[in-house]
CSV table of C-alpha atoms in Angstrom, one decimal:
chain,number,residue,atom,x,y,z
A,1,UNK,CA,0.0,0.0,0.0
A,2,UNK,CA,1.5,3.2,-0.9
A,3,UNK,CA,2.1,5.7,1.9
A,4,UNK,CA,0.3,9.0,1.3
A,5,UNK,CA,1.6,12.2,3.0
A,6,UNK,CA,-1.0,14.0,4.8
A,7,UNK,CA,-0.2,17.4,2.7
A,8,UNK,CA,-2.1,15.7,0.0
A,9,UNK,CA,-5.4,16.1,2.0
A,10,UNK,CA,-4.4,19.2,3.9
A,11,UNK,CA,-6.4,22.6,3.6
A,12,UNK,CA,-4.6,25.6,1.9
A,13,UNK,CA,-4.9,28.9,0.9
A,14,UNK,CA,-5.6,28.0,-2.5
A,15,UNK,CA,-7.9,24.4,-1.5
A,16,UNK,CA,-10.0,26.2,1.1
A,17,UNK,CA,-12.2,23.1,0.9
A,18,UNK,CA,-14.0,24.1,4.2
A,19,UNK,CA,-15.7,27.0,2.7
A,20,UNK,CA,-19.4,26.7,2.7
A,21,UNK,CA,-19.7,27.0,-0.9
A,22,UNK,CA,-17.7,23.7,-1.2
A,23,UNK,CA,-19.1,22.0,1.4
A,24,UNK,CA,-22.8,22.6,-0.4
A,25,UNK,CA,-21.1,21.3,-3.4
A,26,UNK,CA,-19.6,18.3,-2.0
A,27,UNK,CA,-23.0,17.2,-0.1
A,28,UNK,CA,-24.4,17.4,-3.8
A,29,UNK,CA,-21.8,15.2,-5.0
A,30,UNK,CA,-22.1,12.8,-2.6
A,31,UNK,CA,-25.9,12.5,-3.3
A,32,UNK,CA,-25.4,11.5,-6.6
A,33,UNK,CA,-22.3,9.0,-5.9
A,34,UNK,CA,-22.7,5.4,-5.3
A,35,UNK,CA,-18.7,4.9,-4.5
A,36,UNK,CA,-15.9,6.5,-4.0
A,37,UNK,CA,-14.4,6.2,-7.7
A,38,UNK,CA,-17.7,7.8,-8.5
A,39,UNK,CA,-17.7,10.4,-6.4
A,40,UNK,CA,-14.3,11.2,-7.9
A,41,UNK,CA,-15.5,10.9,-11.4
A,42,UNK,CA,-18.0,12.8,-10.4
A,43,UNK,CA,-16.0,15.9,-9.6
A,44,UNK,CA,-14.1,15.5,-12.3
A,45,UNK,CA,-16.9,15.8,-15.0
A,46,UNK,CA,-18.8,18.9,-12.6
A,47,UNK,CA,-14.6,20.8,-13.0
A,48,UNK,CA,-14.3,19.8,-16.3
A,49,UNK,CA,-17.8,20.9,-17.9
A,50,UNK,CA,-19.6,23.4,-15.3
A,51,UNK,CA,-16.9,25.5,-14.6
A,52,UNK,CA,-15.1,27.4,-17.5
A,53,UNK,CA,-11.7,28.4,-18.3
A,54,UNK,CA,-11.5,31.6,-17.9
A,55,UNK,CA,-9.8,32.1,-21.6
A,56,UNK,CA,-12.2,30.2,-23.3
A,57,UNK,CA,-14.6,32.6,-22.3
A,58,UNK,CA,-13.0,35.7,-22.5
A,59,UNK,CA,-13.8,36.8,-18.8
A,60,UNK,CA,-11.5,39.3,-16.8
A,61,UNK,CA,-12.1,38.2,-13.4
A,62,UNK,CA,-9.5,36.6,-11.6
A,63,UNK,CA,-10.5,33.4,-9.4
A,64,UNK,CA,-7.5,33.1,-6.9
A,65,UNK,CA,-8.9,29.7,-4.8
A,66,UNK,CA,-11.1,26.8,-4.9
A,67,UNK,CA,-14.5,28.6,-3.8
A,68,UNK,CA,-13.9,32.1,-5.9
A,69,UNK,CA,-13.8,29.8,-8.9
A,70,UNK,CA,-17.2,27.8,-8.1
A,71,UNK,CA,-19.0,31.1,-6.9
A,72,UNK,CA,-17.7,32.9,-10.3
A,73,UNK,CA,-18.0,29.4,-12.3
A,74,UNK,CA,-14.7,30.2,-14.1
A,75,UNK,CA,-11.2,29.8,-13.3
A,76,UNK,CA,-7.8,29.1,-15.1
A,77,UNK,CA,-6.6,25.2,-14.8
A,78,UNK,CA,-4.7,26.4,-12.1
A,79,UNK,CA,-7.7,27.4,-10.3
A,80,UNK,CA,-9.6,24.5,-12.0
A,81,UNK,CA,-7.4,22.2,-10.4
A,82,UNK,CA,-7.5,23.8,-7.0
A,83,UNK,CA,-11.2,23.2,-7.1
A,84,UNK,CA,-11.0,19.9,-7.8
A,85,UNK,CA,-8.6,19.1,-5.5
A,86,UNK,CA,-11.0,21.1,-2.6
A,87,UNK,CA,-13.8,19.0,-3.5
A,88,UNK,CA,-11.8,15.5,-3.4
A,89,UNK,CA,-10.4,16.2,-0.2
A,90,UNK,CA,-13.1,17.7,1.7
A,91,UNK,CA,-14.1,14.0,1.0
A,92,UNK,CA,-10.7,12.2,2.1
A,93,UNK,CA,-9.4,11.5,-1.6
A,94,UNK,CA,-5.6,12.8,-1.7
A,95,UNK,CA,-5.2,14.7,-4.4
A,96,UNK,CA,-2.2,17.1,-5.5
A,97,UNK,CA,-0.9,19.2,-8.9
A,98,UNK,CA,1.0,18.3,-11.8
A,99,UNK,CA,2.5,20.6,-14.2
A,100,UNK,CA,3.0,21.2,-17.9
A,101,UNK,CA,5.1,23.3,-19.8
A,102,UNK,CA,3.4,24.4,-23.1
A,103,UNK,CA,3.5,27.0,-26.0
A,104,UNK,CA,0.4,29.5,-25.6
A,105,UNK,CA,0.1,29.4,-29.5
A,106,UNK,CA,-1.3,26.3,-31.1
A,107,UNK,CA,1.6,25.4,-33.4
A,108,UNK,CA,4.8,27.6,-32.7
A,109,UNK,CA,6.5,29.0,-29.9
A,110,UNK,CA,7.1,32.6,-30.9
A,111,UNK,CA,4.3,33.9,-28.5
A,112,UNK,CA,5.8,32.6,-25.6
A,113,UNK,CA,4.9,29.6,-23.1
A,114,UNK,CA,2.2,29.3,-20.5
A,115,UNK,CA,2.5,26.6,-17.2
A,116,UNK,CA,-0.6,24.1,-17.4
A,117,UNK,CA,-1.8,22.6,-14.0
A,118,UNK,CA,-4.1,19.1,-14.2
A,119,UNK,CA,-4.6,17.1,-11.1
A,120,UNK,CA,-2.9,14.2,-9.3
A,121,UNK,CA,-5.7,11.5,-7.7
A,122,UNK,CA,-5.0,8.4,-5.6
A,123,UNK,CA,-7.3,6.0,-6.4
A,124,UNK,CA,-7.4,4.0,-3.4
A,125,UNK,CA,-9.3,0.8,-5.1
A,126,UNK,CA,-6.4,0.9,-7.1
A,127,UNK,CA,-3.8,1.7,-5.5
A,128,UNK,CA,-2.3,4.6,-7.5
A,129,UNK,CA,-2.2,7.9,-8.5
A,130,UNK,CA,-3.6,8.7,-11.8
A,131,UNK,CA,-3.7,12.4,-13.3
A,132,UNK,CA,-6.7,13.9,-14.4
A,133,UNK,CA,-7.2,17.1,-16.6
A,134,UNK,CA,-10.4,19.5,-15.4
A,135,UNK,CA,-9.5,22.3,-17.6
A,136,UNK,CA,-12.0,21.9,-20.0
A,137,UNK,CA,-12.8,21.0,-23.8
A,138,UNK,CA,-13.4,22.5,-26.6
A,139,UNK,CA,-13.0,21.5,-30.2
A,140,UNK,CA,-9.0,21.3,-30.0
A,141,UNK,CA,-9.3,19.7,-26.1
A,142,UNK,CA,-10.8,15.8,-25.2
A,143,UNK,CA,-9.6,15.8,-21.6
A,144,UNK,CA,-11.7,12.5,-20.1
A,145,UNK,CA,-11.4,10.4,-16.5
A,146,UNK,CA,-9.8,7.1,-17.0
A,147,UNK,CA,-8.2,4.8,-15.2
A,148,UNK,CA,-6.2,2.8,-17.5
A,149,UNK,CA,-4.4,5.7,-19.3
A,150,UNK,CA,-4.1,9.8,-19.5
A,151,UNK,CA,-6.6,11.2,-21.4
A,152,UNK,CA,-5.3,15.0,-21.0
A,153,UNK,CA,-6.1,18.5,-23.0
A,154,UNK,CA,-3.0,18.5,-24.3
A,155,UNK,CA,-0.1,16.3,-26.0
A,156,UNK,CA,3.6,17.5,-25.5
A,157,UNK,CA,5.4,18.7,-28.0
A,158,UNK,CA,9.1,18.1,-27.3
A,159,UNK,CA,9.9,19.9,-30.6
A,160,UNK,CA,9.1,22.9,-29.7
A,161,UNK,CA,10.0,22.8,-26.1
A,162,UNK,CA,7.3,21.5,-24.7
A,163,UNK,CA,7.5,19.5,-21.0
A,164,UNK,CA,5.4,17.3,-19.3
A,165,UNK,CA,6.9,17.3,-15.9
A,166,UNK,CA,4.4,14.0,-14.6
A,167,UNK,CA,5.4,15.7,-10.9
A,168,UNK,CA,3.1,15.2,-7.7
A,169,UNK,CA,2.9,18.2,-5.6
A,170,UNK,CA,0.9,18.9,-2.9
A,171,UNK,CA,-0.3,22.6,-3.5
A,172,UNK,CA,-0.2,25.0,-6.1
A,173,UNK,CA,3.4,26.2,-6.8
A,174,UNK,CA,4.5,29.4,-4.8
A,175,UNK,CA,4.9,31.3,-8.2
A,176,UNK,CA,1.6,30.7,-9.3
A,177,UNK,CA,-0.1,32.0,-6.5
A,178,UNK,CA,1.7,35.3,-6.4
A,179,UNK,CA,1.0,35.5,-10.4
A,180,UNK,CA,-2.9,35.0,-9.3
A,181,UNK,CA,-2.6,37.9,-6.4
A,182,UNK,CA,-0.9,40.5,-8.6
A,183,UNK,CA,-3.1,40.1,-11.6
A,184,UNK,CA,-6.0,42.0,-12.5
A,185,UNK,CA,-7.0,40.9,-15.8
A,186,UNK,CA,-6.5,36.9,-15.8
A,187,UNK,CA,-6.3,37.1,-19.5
A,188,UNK,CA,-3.2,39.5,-19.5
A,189,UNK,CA,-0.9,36.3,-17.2
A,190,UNK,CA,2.0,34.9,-18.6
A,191,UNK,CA,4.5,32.6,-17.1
A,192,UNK,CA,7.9,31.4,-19.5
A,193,UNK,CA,9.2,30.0,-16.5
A,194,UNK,CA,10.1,26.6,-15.8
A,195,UNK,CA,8.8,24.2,-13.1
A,196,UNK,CA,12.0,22.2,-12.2
């Protein structure tokens, strides 16, 4: 059985899963979840295709944690996956971050890179993590929850310096958060860093 570390169901600034909000939210999962794996599959699908990406939709407002982006119903897939992560473990399912380094244009690099958070989930029945991708689809994007094998939004790229980090962390990355508390207009972040 693989040891989990108890920062992978701890509280944060970002996973404030004992807001009311979330707790409404995770009653109303819970009602319509027979098991565990559906509960998380669940929460998955409610991330993925209730809440938008903020980009997709053009909105300005910035969603910073976990119950900002279910009140405002939009978020970035950083804030996506804080969500997610607040709603698995307000109901004892570890859950953590994983990163992606990726091009902001579709097919080059010259506009720069952007960081892409998905979500880490041990599956107890299973015992594994699997990573899960709640930021949303669109014509270009089939993220989908699976066991057997990643279905994320996006493929890497290696070629034009792309990364797919497949890290486990147990909050969102210091960086991050301080890019979400200085910005005004979500749609004006960038991040060229790397992770690691």
């Amino acid at each position: 059985m693989i040891n989990i570390d108890k920062d992978y169901l701890s509280e944060t600034e970002c996973i404030d899963y004992n807001n009311s909000v979330i707790q409404e939210k995770v009653k109303e999962l819970k009602l319509n979840s027979d098991s565990q794996l559906k509960y998380i599959e669940n929460a998955y699908k409610f991330v993925r295709d209730e809440i938008s990406h903020s980009w997709d939709i053009k909105s300005e407002v910035v969603s910073r944690k976990a119950s900002e982006v279910l009140i405002n119903r939009a978020g970035i897939c950083w804030t996506k996956s804080s969500l997610l992560a607040a709603l698995l473990r307000a109901n004892g399912i570890p859950s953590g971050f994983s990163y992606q380094f990726l091009t902001r244009a579709d097919d080059n690099a010259d506009e720069g890179y952007i960081i892409h958070a998905l979500n880490t989930v041990f599956i107890s029945e299973l015992n594994k993590w699997i990573r899960l991708d709640a930021r949303g689809n669109k014509e270009s994007v089939h993220a989908d929850f699976c066991l057997d094998e990643e279905k994320l939004a996006f493929s890497i790229r290696s070629e034009l310096g792309e990364v797919d980090y497949r890290d486990n962390n147990p909050d969102l990355d210091d960086r991050l958060i301080k890019i979400l508390k200085e910005s005004k207009n979500i749609l004006e972040i960038t991040t060229d860093f790397r992770m690691y």
